[in-house]
mmCIF file of C-alpha atoms and ligand atoms in Angstrom:
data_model
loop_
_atom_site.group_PDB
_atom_site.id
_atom_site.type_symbol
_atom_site.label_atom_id
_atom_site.label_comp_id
_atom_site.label_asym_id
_atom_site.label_seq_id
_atom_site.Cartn_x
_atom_site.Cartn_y
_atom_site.Cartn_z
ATOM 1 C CA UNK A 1 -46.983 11.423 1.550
ATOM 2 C CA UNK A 2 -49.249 8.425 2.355
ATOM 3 C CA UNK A 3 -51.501 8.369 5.260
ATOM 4 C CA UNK A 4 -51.705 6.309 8.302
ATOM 5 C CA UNK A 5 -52.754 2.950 7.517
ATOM 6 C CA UNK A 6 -51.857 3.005 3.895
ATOM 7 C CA UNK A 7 -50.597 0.224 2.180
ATOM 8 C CA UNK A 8 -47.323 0.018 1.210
ATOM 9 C CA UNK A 9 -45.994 -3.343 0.442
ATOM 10 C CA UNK A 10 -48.647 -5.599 -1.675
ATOM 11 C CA UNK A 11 -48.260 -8.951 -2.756
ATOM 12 C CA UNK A 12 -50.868 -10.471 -4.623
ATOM 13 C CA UNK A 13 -51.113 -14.013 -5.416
ATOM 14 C CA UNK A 14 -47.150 -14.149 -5.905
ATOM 15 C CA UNK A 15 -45.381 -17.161 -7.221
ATOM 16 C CA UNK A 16 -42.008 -17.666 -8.290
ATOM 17 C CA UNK A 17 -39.588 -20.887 -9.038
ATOM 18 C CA UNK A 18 -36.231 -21.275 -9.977
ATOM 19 C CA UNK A 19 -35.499 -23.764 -12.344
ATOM 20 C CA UNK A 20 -37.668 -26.949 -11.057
ATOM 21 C CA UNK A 21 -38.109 -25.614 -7.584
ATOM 22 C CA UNK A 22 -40.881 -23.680 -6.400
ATOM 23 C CA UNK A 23 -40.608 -21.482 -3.968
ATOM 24 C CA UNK A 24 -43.460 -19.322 -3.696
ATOM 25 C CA UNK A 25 -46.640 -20.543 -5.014
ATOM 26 C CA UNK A 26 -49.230 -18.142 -4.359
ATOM 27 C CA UNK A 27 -48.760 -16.071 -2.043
ATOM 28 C CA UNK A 28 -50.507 -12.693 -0.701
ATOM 29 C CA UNK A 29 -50.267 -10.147 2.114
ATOM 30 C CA UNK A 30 -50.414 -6.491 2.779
ATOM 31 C CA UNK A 31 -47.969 -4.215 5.361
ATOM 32 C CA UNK A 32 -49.152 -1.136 6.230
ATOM 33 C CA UNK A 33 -47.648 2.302 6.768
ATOM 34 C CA UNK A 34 -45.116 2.062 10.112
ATOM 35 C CA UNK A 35 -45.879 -1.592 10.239
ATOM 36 C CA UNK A 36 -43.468 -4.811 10.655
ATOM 37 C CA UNK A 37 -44.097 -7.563 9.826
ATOM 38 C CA UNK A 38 -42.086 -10.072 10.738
ATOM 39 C CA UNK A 39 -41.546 -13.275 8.407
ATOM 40 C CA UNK A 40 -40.922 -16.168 10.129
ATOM 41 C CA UNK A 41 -40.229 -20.040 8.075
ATOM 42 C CA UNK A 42 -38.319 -22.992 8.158
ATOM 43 C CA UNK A 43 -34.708 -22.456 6.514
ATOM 44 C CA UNK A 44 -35.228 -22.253 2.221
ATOM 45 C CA UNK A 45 -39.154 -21.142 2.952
ATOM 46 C CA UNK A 46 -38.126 -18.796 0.500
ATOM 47 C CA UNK A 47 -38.062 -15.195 2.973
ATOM 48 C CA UNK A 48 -35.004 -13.942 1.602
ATOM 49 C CA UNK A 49 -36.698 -14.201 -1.661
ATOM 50 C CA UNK A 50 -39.790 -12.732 -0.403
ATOM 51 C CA UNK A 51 -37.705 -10.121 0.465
ATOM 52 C CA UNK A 52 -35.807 -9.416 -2.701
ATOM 53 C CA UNK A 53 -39.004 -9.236 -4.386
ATOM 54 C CA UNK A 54 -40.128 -6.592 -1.995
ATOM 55 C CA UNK A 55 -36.953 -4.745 -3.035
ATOM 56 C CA UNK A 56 -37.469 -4.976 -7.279
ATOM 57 C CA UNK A 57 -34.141 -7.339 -7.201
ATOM 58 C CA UNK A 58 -36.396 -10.598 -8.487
ATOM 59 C CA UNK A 59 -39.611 -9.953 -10.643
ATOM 60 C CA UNK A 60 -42.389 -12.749 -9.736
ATOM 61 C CA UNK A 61 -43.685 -15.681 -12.452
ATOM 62 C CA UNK A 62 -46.887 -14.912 -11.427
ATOM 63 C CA UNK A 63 -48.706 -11.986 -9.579
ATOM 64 C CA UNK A 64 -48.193 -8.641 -8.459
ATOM 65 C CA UNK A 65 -45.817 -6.728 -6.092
ATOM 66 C CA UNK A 66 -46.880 -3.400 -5.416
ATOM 67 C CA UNK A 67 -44.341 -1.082 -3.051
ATOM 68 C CA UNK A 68 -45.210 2.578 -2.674
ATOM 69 C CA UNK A 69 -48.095 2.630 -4.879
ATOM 70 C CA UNK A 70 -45.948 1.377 -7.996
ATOM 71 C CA UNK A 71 -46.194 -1.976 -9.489
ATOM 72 C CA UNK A 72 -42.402 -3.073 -9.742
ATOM 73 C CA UNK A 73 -43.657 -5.343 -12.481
ATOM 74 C CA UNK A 74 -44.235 -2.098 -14.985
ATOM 75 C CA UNK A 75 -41.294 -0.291 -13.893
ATOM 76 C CA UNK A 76 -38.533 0.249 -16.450
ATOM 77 C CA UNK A 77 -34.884 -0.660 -15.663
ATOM 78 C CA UNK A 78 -34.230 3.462 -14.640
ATOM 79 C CA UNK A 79 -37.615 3.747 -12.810
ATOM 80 C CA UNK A 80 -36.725 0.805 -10.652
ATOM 81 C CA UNK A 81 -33.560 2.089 -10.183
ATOM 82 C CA UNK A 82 -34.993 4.512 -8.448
ATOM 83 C CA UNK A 83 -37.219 2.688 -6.777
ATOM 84 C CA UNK A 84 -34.143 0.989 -5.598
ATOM 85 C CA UNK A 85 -32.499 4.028 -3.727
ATOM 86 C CA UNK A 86 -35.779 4.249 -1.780
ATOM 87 C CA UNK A 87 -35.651 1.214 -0.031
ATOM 88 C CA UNK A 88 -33.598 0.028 2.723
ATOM 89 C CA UNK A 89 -31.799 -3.637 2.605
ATOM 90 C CA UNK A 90 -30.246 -5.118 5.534
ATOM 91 C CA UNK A 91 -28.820 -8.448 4.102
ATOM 92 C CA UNK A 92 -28.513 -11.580 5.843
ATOM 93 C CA UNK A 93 -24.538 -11.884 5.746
ATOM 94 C CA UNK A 94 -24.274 -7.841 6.079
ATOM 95 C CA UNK A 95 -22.924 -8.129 2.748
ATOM 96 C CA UNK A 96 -19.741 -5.356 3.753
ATOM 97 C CA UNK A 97 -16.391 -4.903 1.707
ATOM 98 C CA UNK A 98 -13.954 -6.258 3.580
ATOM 99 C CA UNK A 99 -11.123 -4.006 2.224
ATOM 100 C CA UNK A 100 -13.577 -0.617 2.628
ATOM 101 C CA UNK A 101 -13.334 1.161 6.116
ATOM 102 C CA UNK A 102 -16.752 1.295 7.737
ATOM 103 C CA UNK A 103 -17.277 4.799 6.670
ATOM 104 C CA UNK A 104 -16.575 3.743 3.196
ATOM 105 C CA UNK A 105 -19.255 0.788 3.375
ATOM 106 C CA UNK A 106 -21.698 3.356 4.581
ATOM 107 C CA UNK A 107 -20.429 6.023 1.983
ATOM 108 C CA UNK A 108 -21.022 3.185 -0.913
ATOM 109 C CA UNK A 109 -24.256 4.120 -2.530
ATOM 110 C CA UNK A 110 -24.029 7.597 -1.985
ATOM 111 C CA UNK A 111 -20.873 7.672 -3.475
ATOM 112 C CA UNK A 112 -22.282 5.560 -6.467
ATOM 113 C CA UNK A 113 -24.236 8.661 -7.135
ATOM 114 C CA UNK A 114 -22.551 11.466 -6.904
ATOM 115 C CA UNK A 115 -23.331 12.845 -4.282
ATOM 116 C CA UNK A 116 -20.473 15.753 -3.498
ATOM 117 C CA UNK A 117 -17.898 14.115 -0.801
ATOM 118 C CA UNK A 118 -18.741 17.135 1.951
ATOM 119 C CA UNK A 119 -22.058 16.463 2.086
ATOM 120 C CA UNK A 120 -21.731 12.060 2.397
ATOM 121 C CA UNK A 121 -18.714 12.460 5.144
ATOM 122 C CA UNK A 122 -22.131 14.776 6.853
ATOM 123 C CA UNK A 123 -24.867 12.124 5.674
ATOM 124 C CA UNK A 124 -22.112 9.298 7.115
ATOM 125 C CA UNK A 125 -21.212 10.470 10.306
ATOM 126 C CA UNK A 126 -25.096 10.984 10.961
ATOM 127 C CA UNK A 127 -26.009 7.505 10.452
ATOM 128 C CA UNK A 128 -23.071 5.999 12.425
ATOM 129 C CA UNK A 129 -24.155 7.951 15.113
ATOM 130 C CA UNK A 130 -27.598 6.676 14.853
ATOM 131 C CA UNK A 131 -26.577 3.232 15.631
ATOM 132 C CA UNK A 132 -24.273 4.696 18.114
ATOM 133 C CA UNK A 133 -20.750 3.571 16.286
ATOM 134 C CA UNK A 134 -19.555 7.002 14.840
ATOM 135 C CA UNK A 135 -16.419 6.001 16.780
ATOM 136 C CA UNK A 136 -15.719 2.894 14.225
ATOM 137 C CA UNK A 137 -15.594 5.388 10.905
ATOM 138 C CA UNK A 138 -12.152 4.811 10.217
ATOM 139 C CA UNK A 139 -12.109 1.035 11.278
ATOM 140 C CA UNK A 140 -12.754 -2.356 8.484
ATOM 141 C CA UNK A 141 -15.057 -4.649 9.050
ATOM 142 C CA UNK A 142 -12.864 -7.429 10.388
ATOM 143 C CA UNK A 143 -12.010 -5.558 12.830
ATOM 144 C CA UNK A 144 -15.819 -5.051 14.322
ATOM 145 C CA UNK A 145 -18.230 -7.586 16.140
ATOM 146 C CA UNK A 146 -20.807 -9.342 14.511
ATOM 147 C CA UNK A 147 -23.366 -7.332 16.307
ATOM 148 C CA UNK A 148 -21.137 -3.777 15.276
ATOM 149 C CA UNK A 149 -20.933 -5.169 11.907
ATOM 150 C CA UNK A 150 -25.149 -5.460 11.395
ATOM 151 C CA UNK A 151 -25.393 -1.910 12.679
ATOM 152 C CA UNK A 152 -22.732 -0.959 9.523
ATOM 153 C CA UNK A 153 -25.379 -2.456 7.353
ATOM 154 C CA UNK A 154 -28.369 -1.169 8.793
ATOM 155 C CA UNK A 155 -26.582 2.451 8.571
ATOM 156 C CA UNK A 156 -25.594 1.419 5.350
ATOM 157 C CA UNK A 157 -29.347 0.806 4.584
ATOM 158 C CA UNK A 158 -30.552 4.153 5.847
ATOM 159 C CA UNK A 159 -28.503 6.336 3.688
ATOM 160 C CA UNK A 160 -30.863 8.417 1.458
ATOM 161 C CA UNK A 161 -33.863 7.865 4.662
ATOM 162 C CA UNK A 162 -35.736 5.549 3.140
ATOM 163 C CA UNK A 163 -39.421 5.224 3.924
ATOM 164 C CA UNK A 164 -39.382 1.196 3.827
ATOM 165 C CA UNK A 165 -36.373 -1.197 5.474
ATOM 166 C CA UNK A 166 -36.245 -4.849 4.491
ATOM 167 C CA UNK A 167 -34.185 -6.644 7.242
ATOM 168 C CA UNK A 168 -32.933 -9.938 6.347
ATOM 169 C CA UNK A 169 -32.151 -11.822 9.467
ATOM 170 C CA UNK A 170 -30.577 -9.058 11.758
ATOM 171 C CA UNK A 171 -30.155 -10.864 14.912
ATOM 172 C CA UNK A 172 -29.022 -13.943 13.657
ATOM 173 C CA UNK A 173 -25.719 -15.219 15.450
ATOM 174 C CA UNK A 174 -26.144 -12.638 17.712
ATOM 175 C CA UNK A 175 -26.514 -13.045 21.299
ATOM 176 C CA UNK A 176 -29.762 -11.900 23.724
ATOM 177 C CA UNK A 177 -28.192 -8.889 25.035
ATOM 178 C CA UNK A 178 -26.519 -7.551 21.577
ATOM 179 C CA UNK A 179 -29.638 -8.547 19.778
ATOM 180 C CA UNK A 180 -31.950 -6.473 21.604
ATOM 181 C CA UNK A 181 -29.168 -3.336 20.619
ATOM 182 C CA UNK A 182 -31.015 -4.311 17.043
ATOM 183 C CA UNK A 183 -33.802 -4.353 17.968
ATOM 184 C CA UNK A 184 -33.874 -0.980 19.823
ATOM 185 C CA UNK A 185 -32.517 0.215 16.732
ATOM 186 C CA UNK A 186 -35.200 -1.172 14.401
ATOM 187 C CA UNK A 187 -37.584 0.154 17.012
ATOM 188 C CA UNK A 188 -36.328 3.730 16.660
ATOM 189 C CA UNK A 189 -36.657 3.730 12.859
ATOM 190 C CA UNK A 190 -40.031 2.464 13.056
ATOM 191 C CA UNK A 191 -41.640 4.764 16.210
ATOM 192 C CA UNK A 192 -39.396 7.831 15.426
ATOM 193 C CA UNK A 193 -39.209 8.182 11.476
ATOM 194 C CA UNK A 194 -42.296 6.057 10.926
ATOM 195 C CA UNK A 195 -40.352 3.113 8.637
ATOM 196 C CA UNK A 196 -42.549 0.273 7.083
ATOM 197 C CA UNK A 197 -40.529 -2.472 7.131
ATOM 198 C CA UNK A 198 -40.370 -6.172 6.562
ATOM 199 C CA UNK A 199 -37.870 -8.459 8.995
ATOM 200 C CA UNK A 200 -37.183 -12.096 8.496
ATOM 201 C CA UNK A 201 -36.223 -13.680 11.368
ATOM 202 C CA UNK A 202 -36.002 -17.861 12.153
ATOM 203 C CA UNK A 203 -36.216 -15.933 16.756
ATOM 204 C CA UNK A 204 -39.831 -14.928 17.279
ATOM 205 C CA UNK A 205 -38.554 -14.252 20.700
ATOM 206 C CA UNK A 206 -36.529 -11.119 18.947
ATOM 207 C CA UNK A 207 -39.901 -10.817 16.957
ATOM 208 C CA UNK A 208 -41.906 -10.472 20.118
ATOM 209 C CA UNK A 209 -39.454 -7.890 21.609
ATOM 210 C CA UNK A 210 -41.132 -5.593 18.638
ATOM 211 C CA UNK A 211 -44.265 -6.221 19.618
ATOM 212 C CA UNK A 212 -44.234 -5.537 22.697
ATOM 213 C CA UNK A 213 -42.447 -2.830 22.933
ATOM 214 C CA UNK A 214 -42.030 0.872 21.447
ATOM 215 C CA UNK A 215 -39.376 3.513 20.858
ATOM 216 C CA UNK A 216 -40.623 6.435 23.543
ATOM 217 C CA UNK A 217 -39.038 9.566 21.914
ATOM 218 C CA UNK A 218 -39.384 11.825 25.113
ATOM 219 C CA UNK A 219 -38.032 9.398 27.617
ATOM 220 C CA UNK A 220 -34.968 8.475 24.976
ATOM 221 C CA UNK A 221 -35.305 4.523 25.384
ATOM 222 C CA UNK A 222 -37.664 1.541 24.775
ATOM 223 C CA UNK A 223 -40.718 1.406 26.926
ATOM 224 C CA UNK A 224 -43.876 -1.709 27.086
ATOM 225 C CA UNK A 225 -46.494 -0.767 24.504
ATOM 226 C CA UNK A 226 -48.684 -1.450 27.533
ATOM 227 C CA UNK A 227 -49.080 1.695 30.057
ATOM 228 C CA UNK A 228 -50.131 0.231 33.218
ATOM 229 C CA UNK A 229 -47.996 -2.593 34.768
ATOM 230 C CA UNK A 230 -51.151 -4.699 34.325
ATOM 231 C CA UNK A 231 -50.548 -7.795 31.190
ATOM 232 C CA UNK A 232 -51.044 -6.732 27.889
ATOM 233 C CA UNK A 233 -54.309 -7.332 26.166
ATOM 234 C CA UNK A 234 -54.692 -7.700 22.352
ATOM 235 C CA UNK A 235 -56.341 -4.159 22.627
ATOM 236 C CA UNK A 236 -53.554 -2.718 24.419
ATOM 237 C CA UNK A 237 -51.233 -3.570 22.026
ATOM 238 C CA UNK A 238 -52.268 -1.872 18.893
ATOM 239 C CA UNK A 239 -51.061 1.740 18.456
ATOM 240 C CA UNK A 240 -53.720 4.832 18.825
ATOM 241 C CA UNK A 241 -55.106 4.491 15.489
ATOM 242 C CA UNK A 242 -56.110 1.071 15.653
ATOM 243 C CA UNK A 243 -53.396 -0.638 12.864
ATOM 244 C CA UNK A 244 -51.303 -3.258 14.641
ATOM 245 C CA UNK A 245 -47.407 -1.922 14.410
ATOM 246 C CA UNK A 246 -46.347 -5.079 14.413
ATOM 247 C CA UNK A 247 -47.318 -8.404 12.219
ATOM 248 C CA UNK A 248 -46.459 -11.427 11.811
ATOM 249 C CA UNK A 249 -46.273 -13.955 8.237
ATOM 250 C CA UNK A 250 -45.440 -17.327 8.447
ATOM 251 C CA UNK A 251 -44.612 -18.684 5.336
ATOM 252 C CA UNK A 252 -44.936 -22.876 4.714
ATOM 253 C CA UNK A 253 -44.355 -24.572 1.621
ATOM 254 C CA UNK A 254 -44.540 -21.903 -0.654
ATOM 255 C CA UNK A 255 -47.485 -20.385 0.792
ATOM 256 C CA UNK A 256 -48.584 -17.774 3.635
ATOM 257 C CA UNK A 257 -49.285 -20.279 6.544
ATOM 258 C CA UNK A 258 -50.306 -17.579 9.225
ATOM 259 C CA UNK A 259 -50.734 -14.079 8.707
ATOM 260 C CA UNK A 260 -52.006 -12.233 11.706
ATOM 261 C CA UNK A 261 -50.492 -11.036 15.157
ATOM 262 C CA UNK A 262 -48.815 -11.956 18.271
ATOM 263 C CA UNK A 263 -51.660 -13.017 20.205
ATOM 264 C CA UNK A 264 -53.075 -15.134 17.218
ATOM 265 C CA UNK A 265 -48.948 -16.928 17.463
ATOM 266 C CA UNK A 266 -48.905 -17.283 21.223
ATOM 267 C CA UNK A 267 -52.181 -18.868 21.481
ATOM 268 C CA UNK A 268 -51.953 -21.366 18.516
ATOM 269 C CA UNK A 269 -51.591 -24.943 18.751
ATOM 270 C CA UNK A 270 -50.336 -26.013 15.407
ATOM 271 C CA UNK A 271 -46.773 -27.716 15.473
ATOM 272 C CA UNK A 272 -45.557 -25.914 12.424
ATOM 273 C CA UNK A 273 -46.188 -22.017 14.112
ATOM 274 C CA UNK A 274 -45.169 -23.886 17.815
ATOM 275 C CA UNK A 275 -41.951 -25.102 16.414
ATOM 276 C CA UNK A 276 -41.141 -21.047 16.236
ATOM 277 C CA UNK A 277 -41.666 -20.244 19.639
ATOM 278 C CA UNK A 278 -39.441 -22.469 21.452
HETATM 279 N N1 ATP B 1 -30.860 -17.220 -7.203
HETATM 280 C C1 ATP B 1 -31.347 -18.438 -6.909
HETATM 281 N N2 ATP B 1 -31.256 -19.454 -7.792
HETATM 282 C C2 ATP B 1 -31.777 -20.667 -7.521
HETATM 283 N N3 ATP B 1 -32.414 -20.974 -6.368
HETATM 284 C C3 ATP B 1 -32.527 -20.016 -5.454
HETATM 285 C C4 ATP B 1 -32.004 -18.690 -5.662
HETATM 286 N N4 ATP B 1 -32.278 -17.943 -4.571
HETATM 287 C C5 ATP B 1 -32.925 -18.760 -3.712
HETATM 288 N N5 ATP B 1 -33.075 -19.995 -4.236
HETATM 289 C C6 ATP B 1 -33.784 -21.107 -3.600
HETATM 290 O O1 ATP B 1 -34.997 -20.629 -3.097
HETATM 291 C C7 ATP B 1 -35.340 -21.265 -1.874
HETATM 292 C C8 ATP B 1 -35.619 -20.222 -0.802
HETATM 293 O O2 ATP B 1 -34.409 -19.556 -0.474
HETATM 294 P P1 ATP B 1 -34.343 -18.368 0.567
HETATM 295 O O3 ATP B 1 -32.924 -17.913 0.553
HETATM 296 O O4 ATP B 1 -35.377 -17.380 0.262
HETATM 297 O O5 ATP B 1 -34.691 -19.113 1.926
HETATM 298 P P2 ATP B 1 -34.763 -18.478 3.394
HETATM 299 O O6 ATP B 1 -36.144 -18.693 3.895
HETATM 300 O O7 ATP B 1 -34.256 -17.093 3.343
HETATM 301 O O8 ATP B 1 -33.764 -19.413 4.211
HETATM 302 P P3 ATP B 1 -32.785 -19.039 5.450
HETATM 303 O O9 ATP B 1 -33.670 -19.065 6.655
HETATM 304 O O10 ATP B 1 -31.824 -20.174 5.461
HETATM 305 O O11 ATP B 1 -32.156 -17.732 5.175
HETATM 306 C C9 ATP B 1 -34.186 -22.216 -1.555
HETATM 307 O O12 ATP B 1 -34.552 -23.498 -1.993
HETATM 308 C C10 ATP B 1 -33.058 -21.661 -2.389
HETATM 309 O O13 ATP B 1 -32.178 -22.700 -2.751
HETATM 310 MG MG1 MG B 2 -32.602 -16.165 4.024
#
């Protein structure tokens, strides 16, 4: 077990191109235990990338990426297998089977491995109740909402409890009200079970929404990270031991661009970072 504070995704000078286009040149940033940082760019900035180096499913030209204390760059094809089934991916389109019943898409991976049929309808029905849709088991995912079908895929991602969640996207499409439903959710996986995770996302607005607010387990619901009714300070919004819970990464032309926190965003003038906000 890692500590609080620990880091446990590292990228270090990073760079990676596909055929003549590059798109990341060099870049570097840390998220700590129970952090989120959110990645915020312009469409092709490269975050789904970012992301599926985070995950071991692209190995950088250049640099390092170190998750969990292992550099994915000296793992062999079984050890990053491994790795794999440790980390959560929400992907951008959901990425469901269409002819699988929701239960099934949930059931996949587990399945995959073996894992005795009693024991994944148990580990199934747990995680569709987490993101409150154990009703939809038997139902396929044309039948669901947009906003039903990105809790199948984060349920999907949190078979096996993973200790980091990569979302790609997750309120994309969605509207205010349904978004914030994700957004509770990621909330409760990050203040209740302590998940790192990284979340690319082109609405800081959603972004903000995990800044400022936390998963309160006694009370059952969200609450302001700020006590007192008064507005929040910078102070007020980091966590009792000091590490912000939430970050933010904006990436520009191959390159980090901003890499700092909320208040940093809302008070900055450049165009680039403004062009988020609005
Ligand atoms: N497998 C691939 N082969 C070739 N080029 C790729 C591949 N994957 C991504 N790219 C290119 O890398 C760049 C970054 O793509 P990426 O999907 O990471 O962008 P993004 O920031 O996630 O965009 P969006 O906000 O639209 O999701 C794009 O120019 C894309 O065309
Ligand atoms: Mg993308």
């Amino acid at each position: 077990m890692s500590h609080p504070g620990e880091p446990v995704i590292v990228f270090e000078h990073v760079a990676l191109s596909f055929a003549e286009v590059t798109v990341l040149e060099d870049v570097s940033f840390t998220v700590y235990e129970r952090e989120c940082k959110v990645l915020v760019g312009e469409s092709g900035s490269g975050k789904t990338v970012l992301l599926k180096l985070a995950a071991g499913l692209l190995q950088p030209d250049a640099g390092r990426v170190v998750v969990l204390g292992q550099d994915l760059g000296r793992l062999s094809e079984k050890q990053l297998l491994d790795f794999r089934r440790r980390i959560g991916f929400v992907f951008q389109e959901g990425a469901l089977f269409d002819s699988l019943t929701v239960a099934q898409n949930v059931a996949y991976r587990l399945l995959e491995e073996g894992v005795p049929e009693e024991e994944t309808e148990e580990r199934v029905r747990e995680a569709l109740r987490f993101v409150e849709l154990e009703d939809a088991l038997k139902k396929l995912p044309g039948e669901l909402s947009g906003g039903m079908r990105r809790r199948v895929s984060i349920a999907r991602a949190l078979m096996g409890n993973p200790p980091i969640v990569l979302y790609d996207s997750p309120t994309a499409g969605l509207d205010p009200v349904t978004a914030q439903t994700i957004i509770t959710l990621i909330l409760r996986l990050r203040d209740l079970y302590g998940v790192t995770s990284l979340l690319a996302t082109h609405r800081l607005q959603d972004a903000f929404g995990l800044a400022n607010f936390r998963f309160d387990a006694a009370r059952g619901h969200v609450v302001p990270v700020w006590e007192a009714a008064e507005p929040p300070s910078p102070a007020s919004l980091l966590p009792a031991n000091g590490q912000p819970r939430t970050s933010f990464l904006v990436l520009r032309d191959g390159r980090v661009y901003f890499d700092g926190e909320q208040h940093d965003i809302l008070k900055s003038e450049d165009r680039y970072i403004r062009s988020f906000l609005v």
